[in-house]
Amino acid sequence: MKVTLFFVLIAAIAVLGQGDFDLVERIVLDDFTNGANTHGISITLSADLGINDPDRTETDMFDAGSGCSGLLGCERDMSLTIFIGLQGRTFSSDIFTTPATYYFDGEWAVSNPKNSESETILQYDGRDGTFSLDTAGLGGVDLTDNGLVTRIRLSAVTDLDTAYNIIAYSPNGQSCTASIDVLTAGNAYDYDYNDSFVFFDFDSLAGGCDKTNIGAIEVELFSNDALDAILRQIAFVGNPDPSDSQTPTPSRTRSPAPTASNTPSRTPTPTPSSSIECSLICNCPVFTCHIVYDDDDDEEDLFYF
């Protein structure tokens, strides 16, 4: 029996590169599970706020307690500043839980009205209970994770093109900045979940900081329009731990693999069942596999195309 296997390319390779999805999580800055449905700020203007008026700022801190996971430094400090806005309009910055079918369990949602300007900041500088920046608050985190970090990874969705600024501070006050562009998701309510992943070259986190000695990190989001933006994770990803073993065992969580589904899901891909004569495992997330059997052929050759 001759078995002919055809691989048909059904989509172009993403500019991110398949290799980005093979990276493993080295450091999670925030997965937004801590403080979900609790941590947030909402401001409704009681009068017009013009360019010559004092800014309106509110802050809120969430302490996850010692020994937390998914939140670097175990405290998230939040600030929302309004520069321009109209009476009765509401600005919000909230941490929410996500549906059970989503890959990530929490998200940071920012919503701003039309004809406005505002800035939201998340600050990670340890458990200090204040929004005053402590550039030594994290105790000197090695963001390179011994040189293994290669990318900054976001999972983000927005209805307008925007950018998240990530600023890392060393205890001496020197800083490095990354401006990570996030493009409009097209239809923000019906999108390919894989398109929400943005990978930023870690070497492009530029400035005078010592990346092996980081004491504080801030994430900024500026808006001058009716922006609705959702961020589900901020992580530093890269290569797996080096191993002397013949068969290395991953020690960290891999980046989410691409899937053809529009609905985020934690359901693993079924493993093909084994055959008595042979076992063939096909793992091709951006391909369609077409198997053709020729029962009339007396040869028993096996070909792959």
CSV table of C-alpha atoms in Angstrom, one decimal:
chain,number,residue,atom,x,y,z
A,1,MET,CA,0.0,0.0,0.0
A,2,LYS,CA,1.3,3.4,-0.9
A,3,VAL,CA,0.6,6.2,1.5
A,4,THR,CA,1.0,9.8,0.2
A,5,LEU,CA,1.0,12.7,2.7
A,6,PHE,CA,0.4,16.2,1.5
A,7,PHE,CA,1.0,19.3,3.5
A,8,VAL,CA,-1.1,22.3,2.3
A,9,LEU,CA,-0.1,25.7,3.5
A,10,ILE,CA,-3.3,27.6,4.5
A,11,ALA,CA,-1.9,30.8,6.0
A,12,ALA,CA,1.3,32.9,5.7
A,13,ILE,CA,3.8,32.6,8.5
A,14,ALA,CA,3.3,35.4,11.0
A,15,VAL,CA,5.9,38.1,11.1
A,16,LEU,CA,6.4,37.2,14.8
A,17,GLY,CA,8.0,33.9,13.8
A,18,GLN,CA,7.0,30.4,14.9
A,19,GLY,CA,10.0,30.4,17.2
A,20,ASP,CA,8.5,33.1,19.4
A,21,PHE,CA,5.8,30.7,20.4
A,22,ASP,CA,8.4,28.1,21.4
A,23,LEU,CA,9.9,30.4,24.1
A,24,VAL,CA,9.3,29.7,27.7
A,25,GLU,CA,8.3,32.0,30.5
A,26,ARG,CA,11.3,33.2,32.5
A,27,ILE,CA,9.7,36.0,34.6
A,28,VAL,CA,6.1,37.0,34.9
A,29,LEU,CA,5.6,40.6,35.7
A,30,ASP,CA,1.9,40.4,36.1
A,31,ASP,CA,-0.8,37.8,35.1
A,32,PHE,CA,-3.5,40.0,36.6
A,33,THR,CA,-5.0,37.2,38.8
A,34,ASN,CA,-4.0,39.1,42.0
A,35,GLY,CA,-6.6,41.7,42.8
A,36,ALA,CA,-9.0,40.6,40.1
A,37,ASN,CA,-12.5,42.1,40.5
A,38,THR,CA,-11.1,44.1,43.4
A,39,HIS,CA,-8.3,46.4,42.2
A,40,GLY,CA,-9.4,49.3,40.1
A,41,ILE,CA,-10.1,53.0,39.7
A,42,SER,CA,-13.1,54.7,38.2
A,43,ILE,CA,-13.5,58.5,37.8
A,44,THR,CA,-16.6,60.4,36.5
A,45,LEU,CA,-15.9,64.0,35.9
A,46,SER,CA,-18.3,66.4,37.6
A,47,ALA,CA,-17.3,69.3,35.4
A,48,ASP,CA,-15.4,69.8,32.2
A,49,LEU,CA,-11.6,69.5,32.6
A,50,GLY,CA,-9.6,71.7,30.2
A,51,ILE,CA,-6.0,72.0,29.2
A,52,ASN,CA,-5.5,74.9,31.7
A,53,ASP,CA,-7.2,73.1,34.6
A,54,PRO,CA,-5.3,71.0,37.2
A,55,ASP,CA,-5.0,67.4,36.3
A,56,ARG,CA,-7.3,64.9,38.1
A,57,THR,CA,-5.4,61.9,39.6
A,58,GLU,CA,-6.4,59.0,41.7
A,59,THR,CA,-4.3,56.1,42.9
A,60,ASP,CA,-5.1,52.6,44.4
A,61,MET,CA,-2.7,50.0,45.7
A,62,PHE,CA,-3.2,46.2,45.9
A,63,ASP,CA,-1.0,44.1,48.2
A,64,ALA,CA,-1.1,40.4,47.4
A,65,GLY,CA,0.8,39.4,50.5
A,66,SER,CA,4.2,37.8,50.9
A,67,GLY,CA,4.9,34.7,48.8
A,68,CYS,CA,2.5,35.5,46.1
A,69,SER,CA,2.7,34.2,42.5
A,70,GLY,CA,2.0,35.9,39.2
A,71,LEU,CA,2.8,39.4,40.5
A,72,LEU,CA,6.4,40.6,40.7
A,73,GLY,CA,7.0,42.2,44.1
A,74,CYS,CA,3.6,41.1,45.4
A,75,GLU,CA,2.1,44.6,45.1
A,76,ARG,CA,0.6,46.5,42.2
A,77,ASP,CA,0.2,50.3,42.5
A,78,MET,CA,-2.2,51.9,40.1
A,79,SER,CA,-2.6,55.5,39.0
A,80,LEU,CA,-5.1,57.1,36.7
A,81,THR,CA,-4.6,60.8,35.6
A,82,ILE,CA,-7.0,62.8,33.5
A,83,PHE,CA,-5.7,65.7,31.6
A,84,ILE,CA,-8.7,66.6,29.4
A,85,GLY,CA,-12.3,65.4,29.6
A,86,LEU,CA,-16.0,66.4,29.5
A,87,GLN,CA,-18.5,66.6,32.3
A,88,GLY,CA,-20.2,63.3,33.0
A,89,ARG,CA,-17.7,61.2,31.2
A,90,THR,CA,-16.2,58.1,33.0
A,91,PHE,CA,-12.6,56.9,32.9
A,92,SER,CA,-11.7,53.5,34.3
A,93,SER,CA,-8.8,51.1,35.0
A,94,ASP,CA,-9.7,47.7,36.4
A,95,ILE,CA,-8.3,44.2,37.0
A,96,PHE,CA,-10.8,41.5,36.1
A,97,THR,CA,-11.1,37.8,36.0
A,98,THR,CA,-11.6,36.2,32.5
A,99,PRO,CA,-14.0,33.4,31.3
A,100,ALA,CA,-12.9,29.9,32.2
A,101,THR,CA,-12.2,29.1,28.5
A,102,TYR,CA,-9.5,31.8,28.2
A,103,TYR,CA,-5.8,30.9,28.3
A,104,PHE,CA,-5.1,33.5,30.9
A,105,ASP,CA,-7.1,33.9,34.1
A,106,GLY,CA,-7.0,37.7,34.5
A,107,GLU,CA,-6.8,41.0,32.6
A,108,TRP,CA,-6.2,44.7,32.9
A,109,ALA,CA,-8.9,46.7,31.2
A,110,VAL,CA,-8.6,50.4,30.5
A,111,SER,CA,-11.5,52.5,29.1
A,112,ASN,CA,-11.5,56.1,28.1
A,113,PRO,CA,-14.2,58.3,26.6
A,114,LYS,CA,-14.1,60.4,23.4
A,115,ASN,CA,-12.6,63.9,23.4
A,116,SER,CA,-10.2,63.1,26.3
A,117,GLU,CA,-6.6,62.7,27.3
A,118,SER,CA,-5.5,60.4,30.2
A,119,GLU,CA,-2.7,58.2,31.4
A,120,THR,CA,-2.8,55.0,33.4
A,121,ILE,CA,0.3,53.7,35.2
A,122,LEU,CA,0.9,50.3,36.9
A,123,GLN,CA,3.8,50.4,39.2
A,124,TYR,CA,5.8,47.4,40.6
A,125,ASP,CA,8.2,48.4,43.3
A,126,GLY,CA,7.5,46.0,46.2
A,127,ARG,CA,5.2,46.1,49.1
A,128,ASP,CA,5.4,49.7,50.1
A,129,GLY,CA,1.7,50.7,50.2
A,130,THR,CA,2.3,53.9,48.3
A,131,PHE,CA,2.6,55.2,44.7
A,132,SER,CA,5.8,56.9,45.5
A,133,LEU,CA,8.4,55.1,43.3
A,134,ASP,CA,11.0,53.1,45.2
A,135,THR,CA,13.7,52.3,42.7
A,136,ALA,CA,15.1,49.6,45.0
A,137,GLY,CA,11.8,48.1,46.0
A,138,LEU,CA,12.2,44.8,44.1
A,139,GLY,CA,15.5,44.1,45.7
A,140,GLY,CA,17.5,43.8,42.5
A,141,VAL,CA,15.8,41.5,40.0
A,142,ASP,CA,17.8,40.0,37.2
A,143,LEU,CA,15.5,40.6,34.2
A,144,THR,CA,17.8,38.7,31.9
A,145,ASP,CA,17.4,35.6,34.1
A,146,ASN,CA,21.0,34.7,33.7
A,147,GLY,CA,21.0,35.7,30.0
A,148,LEU,CA,18.1,33.5,29.0
A,149,VAL,CA,15.5,36.2,28.4
A,150,THR,CA,15.1,37.2,24.7
A,151,ARG,CA,11.7,38.7,24.4
A,152,ILE,CA,9.1,40.7,26.3
A,153,ARG,CA,5.7,39.2,25.6
A,154,LEU,CA,2.3,40.8,26.0
A,155,SER,CA,-1.2,39.4,25.3
A,156,ALA,CA,-3.2,42.5,24.4
A,157,VAL,CA,-6.3,43.6,22.5
A,158,THR,CA,-7.3,47.2,21.7
A,159,ASP,CA,-9.9,48.9,19.5
A,160,LEU,CA,-7.4,51.6,18.5
A,161,ASP,CA,-3.7,51.4,17.7
A,162,THR,CA,-1.8,52.2,21.0
A,163,ALA,CA,1.5,51.5,22.8
A,164,TYR,CA,2.4,50.3,26.2
A,165,ASN,CA,5.6,51.8,27.7
A,166,ILE,CA,7.6,49.6,30.0
A,167,ILE,CA,10.2,51.4,32.2
A,168,ALA,CA,12.7,49.4,34.3
A,169,TYR,CA,14.6,51.2,37.0
A,170,SER,CA,17.9,50.2,38.7
A,171,PRO,CA,18.4,51.2,42.3
A,172,ASN,CA,20.7,54.0,41.3
A,173,GLY,CA,17.8,55.6,39.4
A,174,GLN,CA,19.0,54.8,35.9
A,175,SER,CA,16.2,53.5,33.6
A,176,CYS,CA,15.5,51.5,30.4
A,177,THR,CA,12.4,52.0,28.3
A,178,ALA,CA,10.5,49.8,25.8
A,179,SER,CA,7.6,51.2,23.8
A,180,ILE,CA,5.6,48.2,22.6
A,181,ASP,CA,3.1,48.9,19.8
A,182,VAL,CA,-0.2,47.1,19.9
A,183,LEU,CA,-2.3,47.3,16.7
A,184,THR,CA,-6.1,47.3,16.5
A,185,ALA,CA,-7.6,43.8,16.6
A,186,GLY,CA,-9.9,44.5,13.7
A,187,ASN,CA,-13.1,43.3,15.4
A,188,ALA,CA,-12.2,43.5,19.1
A,189,TYR,CA,-15.1,41.1,19.9
A,190,ASP,CA,-14.2,38.4,17.3
A,191,TYR,CA,-10.5,37.9,16.7
A,192,ASP,CA,-7.9,35.2,16.5
A,193,TYR,CA,-6.5,34.8,20.0
A,194,ASN,CA,-3.0,34.2,18.6
A,195,ASP,CA,-3.1,37.7,17.2
A,196,SER,CA,-3.2,39.1,20.7
A,197,PHE,CA,0.4,38.1,21.4
A,198,VAL,CA,3.0,40.8,20.9
A,199,PHE,CA,6.8,39.9,21.2
A,200,PHE,CA,9.3,42.7,21.8
A,201,ASP,CA,13.1,42.2,21.5
A,202,PHE,CA,14.5,42.3,25.0
A,203,ASP,CA,17.7,43.9,23.7
A,204,SER,CA,15.6,46.9,22.6
A,205,LEU,CA,14.7,47.7,26.2
A,206,ALA,CA,17.1,50.6,25.9
A,207,GLY,CA,18.6,53.0,28.4
A,208,GLY,CA,21.2,53.3,31.2
A,209,CYS,CA,19.7,50.7,33.6
A,210,ASP,CA,21.5,47.5,34.7
A,211,LYS,CA,19.1,44.8,33.5
A,212,THR,CA,20.6,42.4,35.9
A,213,ASN,CA,19.7,44.7,38.8
A,214,ILE,CA,16.2,46.1,38.6
A,215,GLY,CA,14.5,47.6,41.6
A,216,ALA,CA,11.2,48.9,40.1
A,217,ILE,CA,9.1,48.6,36.9
A,218,GLU,CA,6.3,50.8,35.6
A,219,VAL,CA,3.9,50.2,32.7
A,220,GLU,CA,2.3,53.3,31.1
A,221,LEU,CA,-0.7,53.6,28.8
A,222,PHE,CA,-1.6,57.0,27.3
A,223,SER,CA,-4.8,57.7,25.6
A,224,ASN,CA,-6.1,60.8,23.6
A,225,ASP,CA,-9.2,59.2,22.2
A,226,ALA,CA,-12.0,56.7,23.1
A,227,LEU,CA,-9.6,53.9,23.8
A,228,ASP,CA,-10.6,50.5,25.1
A,229,ALA,CA,-7.6,48.3,25.8
A,230,ILE,CA,-7.1,44.9,27.5
A,231,LEU,CA,-3.8,43.4,28.6
A,232,ARG,CA,-3.8,39.8,29.9
A,233,GLN,CA,-0.2,39.2,30.7
A,234,ILE,CA,3.2,40.8,30.8
A,235,ALA,CA,6.1,38.3,30.8
A,236,PHE,CA,9.8,38.1,30.0
A,237,VAL,CA,10.3,34.9,27.9
A,238,GLY,CA,13.3,33.2,26.4
A,239,ASN,CA,15.3,30.0,26.2
A,240,PRO,CA,14.8,27.0,28.5
A,241,ASP,CA,17.3,26.2,31.2
A,242,PRO,CA,20.6,24.7,30.0
A,243,SER,CA,20.8,21.0,30.6
A,244,ASP,CA,23.6,18.4,30.5
A,245,SER,CA,21.0,15.6,29.9
A,246,GLN,CA,20.6,14.0,26.5
A,247,THR,CA,16.8,14.8,26.8
A,248,PRO,CA,16.3,18.2,28.3
A,249,THR,CA,13.2,18.7,30.4
A,250,PRO,CA,11.5,22.1,30.2
A,251,SER,CA,11.5,23.8,33.6
A,252,ARG,CA,9.2,26.7,32.8
A,253,THR,CA,5.9,27.2,31.1
A,254,ARG,CA,6.1,27.4,27.3
A,255,SER,CA,4.6,30.3,25.4
A,256,PRO,CA,1.0,29.5,24.3
A,257,ALA,CA,1.2,27.6,21.0
A,258,PRO,CA,-0.8,28.9,18.0
A,259,THR,CA,-4.2,27.6,17.4
A,260,ALA,CA,-6.7,27.9,14.6
A,261,SER,CA,-9.6,28.6,16.9
A,262,ASN,CA,-11.0,32.1,17.5
A,263,THR,CA,-12.1,31.1,21.1
A,264,PRO,CA,-9.3,31.0,23.7
A,265,SER,CA,-9.1,27.6,25.3
A,266,ARG,CA,-7.0,25.6,27.6
A,267,THR,CA,-8.1,22.3,26.0
A,268,PRO,CA,-5.0,20.4,24.8
A,269,THR,CA,-4.7,19.2,21.2
A,270,PRO,CA,-5.7,15.5,21.0
A,271,THR,CA,-2.8,13.2,20.3
A,272,PRO,CA,-3.2,11.0,17.3
A,273,SER,CA,-3.9,7.3,18.1
A,274,SER,CA,-1.2,4.7,17.4
A,275,SER,CA,-1.4,2.2,14.5
A,276,ILE,CA,-0.2,-1.4,14.8
A,277,GLU,CA,1.9,-1.1,11.6
A,278,CYS,CA,3.2,2.4,12.1
A,279,SER,CA,2.8,5.5,14.3
A,280,LEU,CA,2.7,9.0,12.7
A,281,ILE,CA,2.4,12.1,14.8
A,282,CYS,CA,1.6,15.3,12.9
A,283,ASN,CA,2.0,18.6,14.7
A,284,CYS,CA,1.6,21.4,12.2
A,285,PRO,CA,-0.4,24.3,13.7
A,286,VAL,CA,-0.3,26.4,10.5
A,287,PHE,CA,-0.8,23.5,8.0
A,288,THR,CA,-3.6,21.2,6.9
A,289,CYS,CA,-2.6,17.5,6.6
A,290,HIS,CA,-4.1,15.6,3.7
A,291,ILE,CA,-3.6,11.8,3.6
A,292,VAL,CA,-4.3,9.9,0.4
A,293,TYR,CA,-4.5,6.1,0.3
A,294,ASP,CA,-4.1,4.2,-3.0
A,295,ASP,CA,-5.6,0.8,-2.4
A,296,ASP,CA,-5.0,-0.4,-6.0
A,297,ASP,CA,-1.2,0.0,-5.7
A,298,ASP,CA,0.6,-3.2,-5.0
A,299,GLU,CA,3.7,-1.5,-3.7
A,300,GLU,CA,4.2,-1.0,0.0
A,301,ASP,CA,6.3,2.2,-0.2
A,302,LEU,CA,5.9,5.2,2.1
A,303,PHE,CA,6.3,8.7,0.6
A,304,TYR,CA,6.1,12.1,2.3
A,305,PHE,CA,5.6,15.3,0.3
